[in-house]
XYZ file of C-alpha atoms in Angstrom:
577
model
C 15.829 2.491 15.488
C 12.693 3.102 13.463
C 13.117 5.470 10.529
C 10.634 8.255 9.698
C 7.618 7.078 7.724
C 7.866 7.879 4.013
C 5.000 8.800 1.687
C 5.008 8.719 -2.070
C 2.664 10.926 -4.097
C 1.617 10.667 -7.707
C 2.073 13.836 -9.725
C -1.665 14.660 -9.538
C -2.139 13.831 -5.862
C -3.841 16.553 -3.776
C -1.575 18.972 -1.953
C -3.444 18.491 1.335
C -2.057 14.949 1.565
C 1.500 16.268 1.482
C 0.660 19.013 3.962
C -0.931 16.658 6.502
C 1.780 13.994 6.312
C 4.590 16.516 6.655
C 2.836 17.924 9.710
C 2.830 14.439 11.195
C 6.590 14.063 10.755
C 6.613 11.962 7.582
C 9.197 12.299 4.817
C 8.383 12.554 1.128
C 9.807 9.875 -1.135
C 12.776 10.995 -3.210
C 14.045 8.662 -5.902
C 17.625 9.894 -5.436
C 17.660 9.576 -1.647
C 15.520 6.484 -1.051
C 15.649 2.966 -2.413
C 12.977 1.698 -4.766
C 10.774 0.118 -2.123
C 11.645 2.453 0.711
C 8.192 4.007 1.283
C 5.178 3.311 3.506
C 2.248 4.923 1.684
C 1.704 5.524 -2.023
C -1.168 7.899 -2.824
C -2.505 8.544 -6.285
C -5.803 9.729 -7.759
C -5.945 7.128 -10.530
C -6.091 3.365 -10.160
C -2.970 1.280 -9.620
C -1.854 -1.392 -12.063
C -1.908 -5.090 -11.261
C 1.852 -5.499 -10.881
C 1.896 -2.726 -8.274
C -0.430 -4.802 -6.096
C 1.541 -7.982 -6.723
C 4.885 -6.422 -5.756
C 3.757 -4.803 -2.504
C 6.099 -5.277 0.439
C 4.743 -5.846 3.966
C 5.260 -2.263 5.139
C 3.740 -0.645 2.037
C 0.142 0.491 1.555
C -1.865 1.891 -1.324
C -4.872 4.206 -1.215
C -6.896 2.127 -3.685
C -8.167 -1.427 -3.852
C -8.143 -3.231 -7.201
C -11.353 -3.032 -9.258
C -13.057 -0.321 -7.181
C -12.820 2.388 -9.857
C -15.797 0.835 -11.664
C -18.213 2.032 -8.978
C -17.428 5.624 -9.986
C -18.573 5.072 -13.561
C -22.199 6.092 -13.715
C -23.179 3.325 -16.110
C -21.520 0.588 -14.029
C -23.131 1.920 -10.861
C -26.574 2.024 -12.501
C -26.120 -1.487 -13.873
C -25.088 -2.901 -10.476
C -27.945 -1.193 -8.641
C -30.436 -2.429 -11.255
C -29.160 -5.973 -10.796
C -29.484 -5.800 -7.009
C -32.924 -4.221 -7.266
C -34.070 -7.047 -9.507
C -32.657 -9.665 -7.107
C -33.611 -8.225 -3.706
C -36.478 -5.887 -4.552
C -37.041 -2.103 -4.612
C -37.793 -1.945 -0.854
C -34.045 -2.085 -0.166
C -32.650 -0.780 -3.456
C -35.113 2.019 -4.092
C -32.683 4.825 -3.203
C -31.449 5.543 -6.731
C -33.520 7.323 -9.425
C -34.643 5.261 -12.395
C -31.752 5.245 -14.858
C -31.179 4.245 -18.469
C -27.845 3.789 -20.219
C -27.989 5.206 -23.737
C -27.816 4.248 -26.511
C -28.337 0.608 -25.393
C -31.445 1.345 -23.290
C -32.982 3.887 -25.644
C -36.107 1.805 -26.345
C -36.738 1.223 -22.651
C -36.169 4.897 -21.928
C -38.621 5.927 -24.661
C -41.323 3.705 -23.131
C -40.761 5.142 -19.640
C -40.606 8.695 -20.980
C -43.946 8.298 -22.763
C -45.563 6.663 -19.734
C -44.368 9.393 -17.355
C -45.469 12.171 -19.680
C -48.981 10.759 -19.976
C -49.295 10.280 -16.188
C -48.113 13.793 -15.392
C -50.321 15.343 -18.043
C -53.436 13.844 -16.451
C -52.446 14.541 -12.810
C -50.290 17.651 -12.511
C -50.185 18.974 -16.032
C -46.383 19.206 -15.745
C -44.028 17.158 -17.925
C -41.545 14.744 -16.416
C -38.020 16.011 -15.838
C -34.848 14.116 -16.727
C -31.138 14.660 -16.252
C -28.466 13.463 -18.701
C -24.875 12.740 -17.585
C -21.839 11.394 -19.483
C -20.900 8.058 -17.930
C -17.179 8.755 -17.473
C -16.895 12.476 -16.727
C -16.751 14.279 -13.389
C -17.089 17.791 -11.944
C -20.469 18.356 -13.611
C -19.105 18.350 -17.147
C -21.628 17.605 -19.888
C -24.663 17.450 -17.532
C -27.983 19.030 -18.525
C -31.651 18.834 -17.476
C -34.521 18.473 -19.969
C -38.258 17.871 -20.058
C -38.725 17.251 -23.778
C -37.012 14.420 -25.591
C -36.211 16.693 -28.511
C -33.618 18.356 -26.276
C -31.828 15.060 -25.653
C -28.620 15.068 -27.670
C -25.451 13.092 -27.022
C -22.390 11.936 -28.929
C -21.067 9.368 -26.427
C -22.387 6.902 -23.889
C -24.612 8.706 -21.356
C -26.920 7.879 -18.491
C -30.404 9.417 -18.293
C -32.079 9.513 -14.875
C -35.369 10.776 -13.552
C -34.686 14.223 -12.179
C -35.588 14.710 -8.499
C -37.728 17.791 -9.112
C -38.773 18.275 -5.454
C -35.434 18.662 -3.633
C -35.233 19.931 -0.070
C -34.322 23.618 -0.239
C -32.612 25.906 2.252
C -33.712 29.512 1.671
C -34.667 28.493 -1.871
C -31.273 26.985 -2.750
C -30.754 23.376 -3.822
C -27.988 21.372 -2.131
C -26.545 17.890 -1.780
C -24.346 16.117 0.786
C -20.799 14.900 0.203
C -20.284 11.991 2.604
C -16.734 10.651 3.028
C -16.541 6.880 3.395
C -13.459 4.791 4.124
C -13.484 1.070 3.376
C -10.692 -0.236 5.539
C -11.210 -3.810 4.391
C -13.358 -5.666 1.885
C -12.599 -9.040 3.493
C -14.029 -8.766 6.057
C -16.102 -5.792 4.901
C -15.386 -2.869 7.253
C -16.920 0.546 6.515
C -16.301 3.849 8.287
C -18.166 7.111 7.637
C -16.692 10.459 8.588
C -18.750 12.594 10.905
C -17.735 15.778 9.085
C -18.731 16.061 5.462
C -19.728 18.876 3.133
C -23.041 20.427 2.129
C -22.710 21.817 -1.399
C -25.145 24.486 -2.574
C -26.204 25.820 -5.924
C -25.445 29.542 -6.135
C -28.784 30.586 -7.651
C -32.274 29.815 -6.361
C -33.977 26.689 -7.591
C -36.296 27.272 -10.552
C -37.825 24.641 -12.833
C -38.714 27.319 -15.351
C -35.043 27.693 -16.322
C -33.681 24.177 -16.844
C -30.647 25.454 -18.723
C -29.359 27.423 -15.699
C -26.676 25.136 -14.291
C -26.056 27.428 -11.292
C -29.619 26.699 -10.187
C -29.786 22.937 -10.720
C -26.246 21.636 -10.215
C -24.402 21.698 -6.891
C -20.895 20.871 -8.141
C -18.376 23.299 -6.693
C -16.290 23.163 -9.871
C -19.242 24.793 -11.658
C -20.680 27.101 -9.013
C -17.381 28.757 -8.106
C -17.629 30.501 -11.498
C -21.161 31.747 -10.810
C -21.941 35.441 -10.457
C -23.294 34.981 -6.931
C -20.558 32.721 -5.571
C -19.008 35.453 -3.405
C -22.351 37.066 -2.595
C -23.692 36.800 0.958
C -26.719 34.625 0.155
C -29.668 34.257 2.542
C -28.845 31.658 5.250
C -26.250 30.071 2.953
C -23.711 32.888 3.244
C -20.771 33.400 0.923
C -19.455 30.610 -1.259
C -21.427 27.413 -1.683
C -20.442 25.078 1.171
C -21.429 24.188 4.704
C -19.949 21.642 7.021
C -22.099 18.644 7.862
C -22.160 19.764 11.493
C -23.949 22.972 10.488
C -26.451 20.940 8.493
C -27.167 18.748 11.525
C -28.004 21.906 13.453
C -30.455 22.765 10.669
C -32.097 19.337 10.922
C -32.716 19.689 14.642
C -35.298 22.386 13.910
C -37.162 20.344 11.286
C -38.911 17.899 13.620
C -37.771 14.742 11.847
C -36.498 11.429 13.142
C -32.771 12.091 12.834
C -31.791 8.537 13.794
C -33.873 7.103 10.975
C -32.686 9.789 8.569
C -28.983 9.097 9.126
C -29.546 5.359 9.167
C -31.084 5.612 5.693
C -27.884 7.305 4.526
C -25.852 4.553 6.215
C -27.988 2.010 4.351
C -27.293 3.702 1.020
C -23.543 3.473 1.632
C -23.621 -0.151 2.802
C -26.012 -1.422 0.127
C -24.083 0.321 -2.640
C -20.758 -1.169 -1.527
C -22.365 -4.609 -1.343
C -22.801 -4.471 -5.123
C -19.011 -4.711 -5.629
C -17.672 -6.137 -2.343
C -17.839 -9.848 -3.349
C -15.793 -9.167 -6.510
C -12.954 -7.191 -4.866
C -9.876 -9.410 -4.382
C -8.276 -9.661 -0.964
C -5.555 -7.047 -0.614
C -4.914 -6.224 3.063
C -2.301 -3.546 2.296
C -4.922 -1.174 0.856
C -7.671 1.171 1.911
C -10.237 3.120 -0.100
C -11.720 6.604 0.345
C -15.018 7.242 -1.461
C -17.145 10.353 -1.775
C -20.893 9.602 -1.780
C -23.166 12.352 -3.158
C -26.603 12.267 -1.502
C -29.609 14.421 -2.455
C -32.444 14.996 0.037
C -35.962 15.532 -1.326
C -38.749 17.553 0.283
C -39.964 14.427 2.122
C -36.497 14.002 3.708
C -35.811 10.896 1.654
C -32.118 10.559 0.712
C -31.235 9.645 -2.889
C -27.895 8.432 -4.189
C -26.642 10.605 -7.040
C -23.193 9.088 -7.631
C -20.079 7.658 -5.994
C -16.719 9.363 -6.407
C -13.480 7.418 -6.703
C -10.688 9.681 -5.380
C -12.998 12.512 -4.253
C -11.671 16.039 -4.709
C -9.492 17.165 -1.781
C -8.638 20.693 -2.902
C -9.012 23.415 -0.268
C -11.182 26.086 -1.885
C -12.748 27.617 1.241
C -12.754 27.525 5.041
C -15.248 24.622 5.100
C -12.889 22.570 2.913
C -9.969 23.202 5.244
C -11.979 22.266 8.324
C -13.455 19.083 6.880
C -10.844 17.687 4.511
C -7.719 18.350 6.508
C -9.208 16.870 9.668
C -10.524 13.923 7.671
C -7.064 13.113 6.266
C -5.583 13.210 9.773
C -8.260 10.754 10.940
C -7.678 8.593 7.865
C -3.991 8.177 8.715
C -4.965 7.281 12.289
C -7.433 4.741 10.923
C -4.634 3.093 8.927
C -2.965 2.303 12.277
C 0.665 2.988 11.502
C 3.000 1.708 14.201
C 6.658 1.774 15.155
C 7.358 -1.378 13.163
C 6.495 0.475 9.927
C 9.666 2.489 10.298
C 11.803 -0.675 10.179
C 11.316 -1.095 6.423
C 15.027 -0.602 5.581
C 16.227 -3.133 8.138
C 13.546 -5.511 6.961
C 14.616 -5.014 3.362
C 18.219 -5.899 4.260
C 17.006 -8.953 6.133
C 15.158 -10.156 3.026
C 18.296 -9.735 0.895
C 20.205 -11.686 3.517
C 17.757 -14.602 3.432
C 17.676 -14.654 -0.376
C 21.469 -14.883 -0.585
C 21.508 -17.786 1.862
C 18.843 -19.613 -0.128
C 21.084 -19.525 -3.172
C 23.612 -21.648 -1.250
C 26.160 -19.006 -0.296
C 27.139 -19.563 3.363
C 29.854 -16.937 3.223
C 27.333 -14.093 3.443
C 25.802 -15.245 6.719
C 26.004 -12.451 9.230
C 24.491 -11.955 12.603
C 23.571 -8.344 11.916
C 21.697 -7.678 8.646
C 22.689 -4.030 8.809
C 26.341 -5.147 8.280
C 25.461 -6.969 5.089
C 28.018 -5.955 2.446
C 28.547 -7.864 -0.781
C 32.087 -7.279 -2.132
C 33.101 -8.268 -5.617
C 35.014 -11.336 -4.385
C 31.821 -12.783 -2.959
C 30.098 -12.483 -6.343
C 33.036 -14.224 -8.046
C 32.945 -17.125 -5.587
C 29.178 -17.327 -5.939
C 29.397 -17.685 -9.743
C 32.088 -20.371 -9.391
C 29.900 -22.384 -7.011
C 26.900 -22.083 -9.326
C 28.918 -23.419 -12.274
C 30.102 -26.400 -10.199
C 26.524 -27.202 -9.160
C 25.374 -27.142 -12.800
C 28.117 -29.518 -13.816
C 27.037 -31.914 -11.081
C 23.718 -32.176 -12.858
C 25.453 -33.314 -16.060
C 26.992 -36.478 -14.639
C 29.461 -35.256 -12.057
C 28.748 -36.687 -8.643
C 29.150 -34.316 -5.749
C 28.554 -35.130 -2.112
C 24.958 -34.328 -1.226
C 24.912 -31.362 1.166
C 23.346 -32.083 4.494
C 21.229 -29.326 6.022
C 21.660 -30.793 9.496
C 25.473 -30.546 9.353
C 25.372 -26.811 8.553
C 28.375 -25.085 6.968
C 30.713 -28.106 7.119
C 28.722 -30.198 4.667
C 27.999 -27.325 2.289
C 31.567 -26.109 2.376
C 32.870 -29.612 1.637
C 30.589 -29.926 -1.358
C 31.252 -26.499 -2.826
C 34.696 -25.418 -1.604
C 37.265 -25.929 -4.415
C 40.101 -26.174 -1.908
C 38.509 -29.048 0.014
C 40.395 -32.356 -0.401
C 37.190 -34.362 -0.582
C 36.120 -32.731 -3.835
C 38.280 -31.796 -6.826
C 37.849 -28.476 -8.582
C 36.503 -28.623 -12.113
C 34.835 -26.397 -14.675
C 31.720 -26.771 -16.741
C 31.371 -25.715 -20.373
C 28.039 -27.277 -21.187
C 25.849 -24.508 -22.656
C 22.714 -26.562 -22.121
C 22.976 -25.921 -18.424
C 22.410 -22.173 -18.845
C 18.600 -22.351 -18.963
C 18.761 -24.332 -15.739
C 20.766 -21.516 -14.204
C 17.821 -19.181 -14.695
C 15.528 -21.635 -12.996
C 17.817 -21.931 -10.012
C 17.950 -18.140 -9.659
C 14.165 -17.938 -9.619
C 12.704 -16.255 -6.524
C 10.556 -19.330 -6.032
C 13.333 -20.783 -3.878
C 13.459 -17.875 -1.488
C 12.462 -18.395 2.089
C 9.090 -17.162 3.277
C 9.168 -13.665 4.614
C 8.542 -13.436 8.320
C 5.651 -11.533 9.919
C 6.340 -7.835 10.152
C 5.752 -7.824 13.891
C 8.732 -10.139 14.472
C 11.219 -7.991 12.556
C 12.857 -6.360 15.563
C 14.506 -9.527 16.815
C 14.517 -11.579 13.620
C 18.211 -11.127 12.890
C 19.272 -13.787 15.409
C 16.547 -16.361 14.846
C 17.810 -18.033 11.658
C 20.487 -20.569 12.307
C 22.907 -21.609 9.603
C 21.227 -24.975 9.203
C 17.851 -23.464 8.398
C 18.974 -20.576 6.201
C 21.730 -22.206 4.130
C 20.149 -24.653 1.753
C 20.349 -25.243 -1.976
C 17.388 -24.478 -4.226
C 15.403 -27.344 -5.731
C 16.473 -28.515 -9.163
C 12.968 -28.391 -10.609
C 11.788 -25.034 -9.277
C 8.068 -24.322 -9.709
C 6.929 -21.308 -11.688
C 7.262 -18.151 -9.642
C 4.061 -16.615 -8.331
C 4.169 -13.251 -6.514
C 3.724 -13.606 -2.793
C 0.651 -12.147 -1.152
C 1.807 -10.311 1.925
C -0.371 -9.872 4.949
C -0.033 -6.353 6.318
C -0.328 -7.399 9.941
C -1.986 -10.022 12.033
C -4.805 -7.650 12.892
C -5.877 -7.547 9.243
C -7.549 -10.924 9.539
C -8.520 -10.471 13.148
C -12.055 -11.661 13.799
C -12.577 -9.377 16.757
C -14.839 -6.368 16.357
C -13.131 -3.306 14.818
C -13.036 -0.068 16.848
C -16.262 1.906 16.859
C -14.576 5.206 16.297
C -11.205 6.530 15.146
C -11.159 10.311 15.283
C -14.334 11.333 13.484
C -14.497 8.119 11.436
C -17.396 6.091 12.819
C -17.927 2.398 12.168
C -21.174 1.839 10.254
C -20.542 -1.737 9.114
C -20.539 -4.270 10.657
C -23.139 -2.866 13.053
C -23.973 -5.961 15.110
C -22.647 -9.438 15.795
C -24.675 -11.029 12.989
C -23.304 -8.713 10.304
C -19.829 -9.072 11.773
C -20.034 -12.836 11.364
C -21.632 -12.556 7.903
C -18.763 -10.383 6.643
C -16.037 -12.903 7.517
C -14.456 -15.041 4.796
C -17.144 -15.251 2.095
C -19.510 -12.281 2.373
C -23.082 -13.429 3.109
C -24.979 -10.699 1.252
C -28.456 -12.060 1.957
C -27.878 -12.135 5.717
C -26.486 -8.600 5.660
C -29.499 -7.322 3.730
C -31.842 -9.005 6.200
C -30.102 -7.290 9.123
C -30.153 -3.899 7.379
C -33.881 -4.233 6.754
C -34.459 -5.389 10.324
C -32.564 -2.437 11.817
C -34.384 0.094 9.609
C -37.732 -1.416 10.571
C -36.874 -1.127 14.261
C -36.013 2.550 13.889
C -39.178 3.213 11.888
C -41.322 1.387 14.431
C -39.784 3.342 17.311
C -40.623 6.623 15.568
C -44.216 5.678 14.715
C -44.954 4.538 18.249
C -42.948 7.272 19.930
C -45.858 8.687 21.907
C -47.204 5.279 22.958
C -43.855 4.036 24.206
C -43.198 7.153 26.327
C -40.142 9.299 26.663
C -38.194 6.871 28.840
C -38.436 3.952 26.439
C -37.721 6.165 23.474
C -34.591 7.452 25.182
C -33.329 3.919 25.714
C -33.961 3.126 22.061
C -31.991 6.221 21.061
C -29.038 5.215 23.212
C -29.139 1.736 21.735
C -28.480 3.018 18.230
C -26.228 5.948 19.068
C -23.080 3.948 18.362
C -24.190 3.445 14.759
C -24.539 7.104 13.982
C -22.903 10.320 15.072
C -22.521 9.373 18.706
C -20.182 10.041 21.628
C -16.409 9.928 21.482
C -16.291 6.573 23.260
C -19.371 4.593 22.199
C -20.143 1.294 23.915
C -18.909 -1.957 22.358
C -21.064 -3.904 19.948
C -22.079 -6.624 22.362
C -23.572 -4.012 24.690
C -25.639 -2.424 21.931
C -26.959 -5.578 20.299
C -27.631 -9.140 21.245
C -26.317 -12.029 19.214
C -29.868 -12.806 18.197
């Protein structure tokens, strides 16, 4: 029978993860009650180390991919976006404010600062505004806005960006969007966006005359929850500083904008940003990644990328947090597609120990039921005696060569000290000890079977296949790369929707094909540009095309955005052309 799924949390993991998993019937990992590898999901806020990826077992999953933490560093993100903008042009990669990494880019920043100041002095009479952020801090720490370079002071590496001084305001309050994005796979690239996100408000009205007022210019909850007006019932915003994304969509419906194009631009920001790191992420099918994208909307309804959060905050500070984050974690677990076979980890673990023992040439431990596998002390004694006899055979003693086809008879004749065909002897050659280590190397273990075949695997290995001696010259051990399940490398289209997670990439057959094996970035960018152009064209010619045609265009792209519970499959929305 399948055992309950087990989760393992790092000491700083958010409490909502424990709460959701316990509600779903999971058990929490206990070092005293469970074996070392007896867990299904390991969740931590920081990055995992390389050996933790290398030693993953088939039923285990991690909540981070290797090398994805770099996208959360503001300097690395700015450097990657600058590289892509230089390669593919600002038409696609023009969604991030101009940024400079100081002190390395100080000369370039000084030139741009002087140029902007002269242009604004002749046109608007207002100076240019800039925002300075430490490259490796979060929660709004160390951030300040300035308009004069004499106010720019820093004692560590920082990033200076053009400040979006014309943000879209709701009742005079500045806000940004926290969009939750799950990358289920980097190979092939598969991106889901959650329909429910957060709208985070500043707690004081926006005012360029007071640049030092953080409660007016910053939207970070970790800062605004200490503001004087946090608990005040603010106009339209209400108490606190958060809305759900659903409430914001209701606000947009009264603004007379092209919502399809608006949300597609946000989808583009997510996809194009992840393309900057996707080719460099190693294949690791036992992982998934949850990002938090912070998007600012200006007065022209253009979305701007502010930053990407690795391990976004999941604390429940208000009712909006509980509604959004708790439901999102439930959908995330559903998206990970846990099945009954995941609960067979203990039986699978015993089966692996059984196969390893057989590979070391010990036929006495063959059992039909892996759950009955018990290794008494006498078995270990006999095993050591047989190993010593095999080592001596390599130093000039001739033993009958075991035949795999003959099964236990041949092996027993070669290794059994009571057999009349071979005389017992001992070996005292110390030079054979290094060879003993080689023969114990895991490189001689049998390949682990697919997880899906575990339920009836105990009766599939005959004695002739399982009981064989290791090679004398064993190759250097390399950790095995386990495939989570056969669906990981499935080339069929992923589901459009799981809970409120909606598939945003791949979005047609061309991008689905381009994301297989080696990611074809140029083809993906061409399709993104093509889709955006189609949505823009449909909006410009809305009146000429008529309501009926416009409605068909809307239905065509509904599956990409916040659409129905059961959207149509990809091949019905798009042609292969």
